[in-house]
């Protein structure tokens, strides 16, 4: 009977797996509205679809809990295919949202840049690099002195580039990886240069025919470093970037409230009373009970599939000495244990059985025995009418 029950349960779950579809919600940038004002799907993956203006090549969406900071957001991206001219986008939200909660969604729209825009970006970054390097090297009669450490200078040079590109995105998702070891070595070289002639400060005087040879040499090596940083920046910017042209933000948006379910387990188990492999003493019986999940399987797979269960066996058991094993509570053995889902509804259970024997109409020899078994789990909706 139990075997037929398990087979039936497995058959019933097949259509749910095969025919289940991913939900889609639409986003309108004109109305700044998502899912037509209805709550977002919760505890399941879903798609966000929307129309895009001509020229948009990339759409990003950041999703994070309203009471969290933006750096905790999950970021999803859609990119137009090469040489295509799409009119809409579709983004797959891979991490489910929690039930009955609120989220902030930020949409970023990127357009292709033209030659004029790319030229302006390069010139702005080049100017900032040159200004920074000239401002952080001072030349005196003994040496070229840096106002910051070598490590800090390299970090700050990288920040100049990344901040200059903060509103741009690389078409191949290749972020600026930082300046090379060649630039690093040049910075180290300049930090070690020693000079002998009179004091000269590049920040206060320009190099001309009246300047000293040392001053002229100092400017040369600093200019070499500036040219190196410009060259490596140009290498990264050799192809057109995508420029951020619009941001749409939705705050405090709700998600669906999922109904509460009571997990019911019906299964079959064996209880160990004693003995070894050759003289094993055990009893078997069907059982039923309820379970309390240790987590939500949509967010934590291991704990989400595990639960604490409690219930009763349908019938008493008999040990090797033909003694009837009952229970002290309701006249049946009862159990408490841990369960873990192996498939969609099939669970493995292990724990302890509370038993007793009845002597002269009294329950005696109350004992805990270990048990293992398998069960099918069903969810009963606990919804109540308001």
PDB file of C-alpha atoms in Angstrom, residues 212-359:
ATOM      1  CA  UNK A 212      68.698  73.816 -15.181  1.00  0.00           C
ATOM      2  CA  UNK A 213      69.573  70.511 -16.801  1.00  0.00           C
ATOM      3  CA  UNK A 214      68.357  68.667 -13.719  1.00  0.00           C
ATOM      4  CA  UNK A 215      65.030  70.462 -13.841  1.00  0.00           C
ATOM      5  CA  UNK A 216      64.664  69.680 -17.510  1.00  0.00           C
ATOM      6  CA  UNK A 217      65.525  66.020 -16.855  1.00  0.00           C
ATOM      7  CA  UNK A 218      63.015  65.869 -13.996  1.00  0.00           C
ATOM      8  CA  UNK A 219      60.258  67.169 -16.242  1.00  0.00           C
ATOM      9  CA  UNK A 220      61.195  64.647 -18.900  1.00  0.00           C
ATOM     10  CA  UNK A 221      60.800  61.616 -16.642  1.00  0.00           C
ATOM     11  CA  UNK A 222      57.513  62.909 -15.212  1.00  0.00           C
ATOM     12  CA  UNK A 223      56.221  63.537 -18.733  1.00  0.00           C
ATOM     13  CA  UNK A 224      57.204  59.990 -19.654  1.00  0.00           C
ATOM     14  CA  UNK A 225      55.041  58.694 -16.817  1.00  0.00           C
ATOM     15  CA  UNK A 226      52.156  60.920 -17.939  1.00  0.00           C
ATOM     16  CA  UNK A 227      52.485  59.631 -21.511  1.00  0.00           C
ATOM     17  CA  UNK A 228      52.507  56.040 -20.270  1.00  0.00           C
ATOM     18  CA  UNK A 229      49.253  56.493 -18.339  1.00  0.00           C
ATOM     19  CA  UNK A 230      47.629  58.170 -21.345  1.00  0.00           C
ATOM     20  CA  UNK A 231      48.745  55.385 -23.674  1.00  0.00           C
ATOM     21  CA  UNK A 232      47.360  52.630 -21.445  1.00  0.00           C
ATOM     22  CA  UNK A 233      44.111  54.540 -21.034  1.00  0.00           C
ATOM     23  CA  UNK A 234      43.816  54.886 -24.818  1.00  0.00           C
ATOM     24  CA  UNK A 235      44.362  51.167 -25.178  1.00  0.00           C
ATOM     25  CA  UNK A 236      41.374  50.458 -22.956  1.00  0.00           C
ATOM     26  CA  UNK A 237      39.272  53.118 -24.707  1.00  0.00           C
ATOM     27  CA  UNK A 238      40.160  52.001 -28.241  1.00  0.00           C
ATOM     28  CA  UNK A 239      36.556  50.848 -28.826  1.00  0.00           C
ATOM     29  CA  UNK A 240      33.453  52.920 -28.218  1.00  0.00           C
ATOM     30  CA  UNK A 241      31.873  52.602 -24.778  1.00  0.00           C
ATOM     31  CA  UNK A 242      28.236  52.577 -23.813  1.00  0.00           C
ATOM     32  CA  UNK A 243      27.075  55.749 -22.073  1.00  0.00           C
ATOM     33  CA  UNK A 244      24.535  55.881 -19.253  1.00  0.00           C
ATOM     34  CA  UNK A 245      21.648  58.007 -20.525  1.00  0.00           C
ATOM     35  CA  UNK A 246      18.814  57.350 -18.101  1.00  0.00           C
ATOM     36  CA  UNK A 247      18.027  55.912 -14.654  1.00  0.00           C
ATOM     37  CA  UNK A 248      14.615  54.812 -13.471  1.00  0.00           C
ATOM     38  CA  UNK A 249      14.059  53.975  -9.804  1.00  0.00           C
ATOM     39  CA  UNK A 250      11.155  52.318  -7.993  1.00  0.00           C
ATOM     40  CA  UNK A 251      11.231  52.422  -4.192  1.00  0.00           C
ATOM     41  CA  UNK A 252       9.441  50.350  -1.537  1.00  0.00           C
ATOM     42  CA  UNK A 253       7.837  48.018  -4.046  1.00  0.00           C
ATOM     43  CA  UNK A 254       5.992  45.053  -2.494  1.00  0.00           C
ATOM     44  CA  UNK A 255       6.267  41.368  -3.290  1.00  0.00           C
ATOM     45  CA  UNK A 256       3.551  38.741  -3.229  1.00  0.00           C
ATOM     46  CA  UNK A 257       2.566  37.326   0.133  1.00  0.00           C
ATOM     47  CA  UNK A 258       2.866  33.579  -0.090  1.00  0.00           C
ATOM     48  CA  UNK A 259       0.304  31.483   1.815  1.00  0.00           C
ATOM     49  CA  UNK A 260       1.384  29.521   4.862  1.00  0.00           C
ATOM     50  CA  UNK A 261       1.412  25.742   4.614  1.00  0.00           C
ATOM     51  CA  UNK A 262       1.471  22.949   7.167  1.00  0.00           C
ATOM     52  CA  UNK A 263       3.774  20.129   5.978  1.00  0.00           C
ATOM     53  CA  UNK A 264       2.162  16.728   6.622  1.00  0.00           C
ATOM     54  CA  UNK A 265       4.293  13.567   6.429  1.00  0.00           C
ATOM     55  CA  UNK A 266       2.965  10.071   5.733  1.00  0.00           C
ATOM     56  CA  UNK A 267       5.524   7.308   5.585  1.00  0.00           C
ATOM     57  CA  UNK A 268       6.917   3.989   6.705  1.00  0.00           C
ATOM     58  CA  UNK A 269       9.729   3.413   9.201  1.00  0.00           C
ATOM     59  CA  UNK A 270      11.682   0.778  11.041  1.00  0.00           C
ATOM     60  CA  UNK A 271      12.487   1.047  14.757  1.00  0.00           C
ATOM     61  CA  UNK A 272      15.586  -0.591  16.213  1.00  0.00           C
ATOM     62  CA  UNK A 273      15.035  -2.413  19.529  1.00  0.00           C
ATOM     63  CA  UNK A 274      18.404  -4.148  19.865  1.00  0.00           C
ATOM     64  CA  UNK A 275      20.638  -6.954  18.631  1.00  0.00           C
ATOM     65  CA  UNK A 276      23.265  -7.192  15.935  1.00  0.00           C
ATOM     66  CA  UNK A 277      23.336  -8.189  12.269  1.00  0.00           C
ATOM     67  CA  UNK A 278      22.582 -11.829  12.978  1.00  0.00           C
ATOM     68  CA  UNK A 279      19.877 -11.287  15.595  1.00  0.00           C
ATOM     69  CA  UNK A 280      18.456  -7.879  14.708  1.00  0.00           C
ATOM     70  CA  UNK A 281      15.445  -6.901  16.799  1.00  0.00           C
ATOM     71  CA  UNK A 282      13.234  -4.315  15.130  1.00  0.00           C
ATOM     72  CA  UNK A 283       9.660  -3.341  14.346  1.00  0.00           C
ATOM     73  CA  UNK A 284       8.011  -1.531  11.427  1.00  0.00           C
ATOM     74  CA  UNK A 285       4.922   0.583  11.005  1.00  0.00           C
ATOM     75  CA  UNK A 286       3.431   3.358   8.927  1.00  0.00           C
ATOM     76  CA  UNK A 287       3.464   6.799  10.522  1.00  0.00           C
ATOM     77  CA  UNK A 288       2.103  10.303  10.085  1.00  0.00           C
ATOM     78  CA  UNK A 289       3.173  13.652  11.479  1.00  0.00           C
ATOM     79  CA  UNK A 290       3.922  17.303  10.878  1.00  0.00           C
ATOM     80  CA  UNK A 291       7.251  18.964  10.213  1.00  0.00           C
ATOM     81  CA  UNK A 292       8.796  22.372  10.783  1.00  0.00           C
ATOM     82  CA  UNK A 293      11.272  23.453   8.038  1.00  0.00           C
ATOM     83  CA  UNK A 294      14.624  24.761   9.251  1.00  0.00           C
ATOM     84  CA  UNK A 295      14.791  27.224   6.360  1.00  0.00           C
ATOM     85  CA  UNK A 296      13.232  28.302   3.074  1.00  0.00           C
ATOM     86  CA  UNK A 297      14.470  26.090   0.235  1.00  0.00           C
ATOM     87  CA  UNK A 298      14.201  29.017  -2.194  1.00  0.00           C
ATOM     88  CA  UNK A 299      17.009  30.784  -0.334  1.00  0.00           C
ATOM     89  CA  UNK A 300      19.009  28.092   1.464  1.00  0.00           C
ATOM     90  CA  UNK A 301      19.092  24.679  -0.160  1.00  0.00           C
ATOM     91  CA  UNK A 302      20.472  22.568   2.704  1.00  0.00           C
ATOM     92  CA  UNK A 303      18.439  24.002   5.582  1.00  0.00           C
ATOM     93  CA  UNK A 304      15.469  24.529   3.276  1.00  0.00           C
ATOM     94  CA  UNK A 305      15.270  20.798   2.610  1.00  0.00           C
ATOM     95  CA  UNK A 306      15.714  19.890   6.276  1.00  0.00           C
ATOM     96  CA  UNK A 307      13.035  19.912   8.963  1.00  0.00           C
ATOM     97  CA  UNK A 308      12.191  18.791  12.473  1.00  0.00           C
ATOM     98  CA  UNK A 309       9.295  16.344  12.474  1.00  0.00           C
ATOM     99  CA  UNK A 310       7.009  14.863  15.089  1.00  0.00           C
ATOM    100  CA  UNK A 311       4.097  12.470  14.888  1.00  0.00           C
ATOM    101  CA  UNK A 312       2.757   9.011  15.729  1.00  0.00           C
ATOM    102  CA  UNK A 313       2.909   5.517  14.284  1.00  0.00           C
ATOM    103  CA  UNK A 314      -0.355   4.058  12.974  1.00  0.00           C
ATOM    104  CA  UNK A 315       0.059   0.745  14.769  1.00  0.00           C
ATOM    105  CA  UNK A 316       1.926  -0.783  17.654  1.00  0.00           C
ATOM    106  CA  UNK A 317       4.991  -2.928  16.966  1.00  0.00           C
ATOM    107  CA  UNK A 318       6.187  -6.279  18.276  1.00  0.00           C
ATOM    108  CA  UNK A 319       9.772  -6.999  19.298  1.00  0.00           C
ATOM    109  CA  UNK A 320      11.681 -10.283  19.054  1.00  0.00           C
ATOM    110  CA  UNK A 321      10.213 -11.573  22.333  1.00  0.00           C
ATOM    111  CA  UNK A 322       6.708 -10.945  20.966  1.00  0.00           C
ATOM    112  CA  UNK A 323       6.122  -8.072  23.384  1.00  0.00           C
ATOM    113  CA  UNK A 324       3.775  -5.428  22.008  1.00  0.00           C
ATOM    114  CA  UNK A 325       5.490  -2.040  21.822  1.00  0.00           C
ATOM    115  CA  UNK A 326       3.029   0.778  22.313  1.00  0.00           C
ATOM    116  CA  UNK A 327       3.327   4.369  23.481  1.00  0.00           C
ATOM    117  CA  UNK A 328       2.609   6.239  26.718  1.00  0.00           C
ATOM    118  CA  UNK A 329       0.814   9.216  25.200  1.00  0.00           C
ATOM    119  CA  UNK A 330      -2.020   8.028  22.960  1.00  0.00           C
ATOM    120  CA  UNK A 331      -1.502   4.297  23.016  1.00  0.00           C
ATOM    121  CA  UNK A 332       0.743   4.413  19.962  1.00  0.00           C
ATOM    122  CA  UNK A 333       4.498   4.988  19.571  1.00  0.00           C
ATOM    123  CA  UNK A 334       5.290   8.626  18.895  1.00  0.00           C
ATOM    124  CA  UNK A 335       8.419  10.071  17.348  1.00  0.00           C
ATOM    125  CA  UNK A 336      10.546  13.170  16.925  1.00  0.00           C
ATOM    126  CA  UNK A 337      13.325  13.441  14.385  1.00  0.00           C
ATOM    127  CA  UNK A 338      15.011  15.181  11.500  1.00  0.00           C
ATOM    128  CA  UNK A 339      13.833  14.907   7.916  1.00  0.00           C
ATOM    129  CA  UNK A 340      15.563  15.760   4.657  1.00  0.00           C
ATOM    130  CA  UNK A 341      14.071  16.006   1.149  1.00  0.00           C
ATOM    131  CA  UNK A 342      15.685  13.688  -1.364  1.00  0.00           C
ATOM    132  CA  UNK A 343      13.329  14.511  -4.216  1.00  0.00           C
ATOM    133  CA  UNK A 344      10.355  16.808  -4.599  1.00  0.00           C
ATOM    134  CA  UNK A 345       8.153  15.150  -1.939  1.00  0.00           C
ATOM    135  CA  UNK A 346      10.147  12.116  -0.781  1.00  0.00           C
ATOM    136  CA  UNK A 347      11.872  12.613   2.569  1.00  0.00           C
ATOM    137  CA  UNK A 348      14.349  10.575   4.592  1.00  0.00           C
ATOM    138  CA  UNK A 349      13.584  10.601   8.324  1.00  0.00           C
ATOM    139  CA  UNK A 350      15.659   9.632  11.338  1.00  0.00           C
ATOM    140  CA  UNK A 351      15.166  10.217  15.043  1.00  0.00           C
ATOM    141  CA  UNK A 352      13.823   8.694  18.255  1.00  0.00           C
ATOM    142  CA  UNK A 353      10.602   6.819  19.026  1.00  0.00           C
ATOM    143  CA  UNK A 354       8.946   7.140  22.432  1.00  0.00           C
ATOM    144  CA  UNK A 355       7.573   3.712  23.381  1.00  0.00           C
ATOM    145  CA  UNK A 356       6.192   1.801  26.324  1.00  0.00           C
ATOM    146  CA  UNK A 357       4.788  -1.639  27.128  1.00  0.00           C
ATOM    147  CA  UNK A 358       1.416  -2.209  28.756  1.00  0.00           C
ATOM    148  CA  UNK A 359       1.432  -4.402  31.860  1.00  0.00           C
TER     149      UNK A 359
END
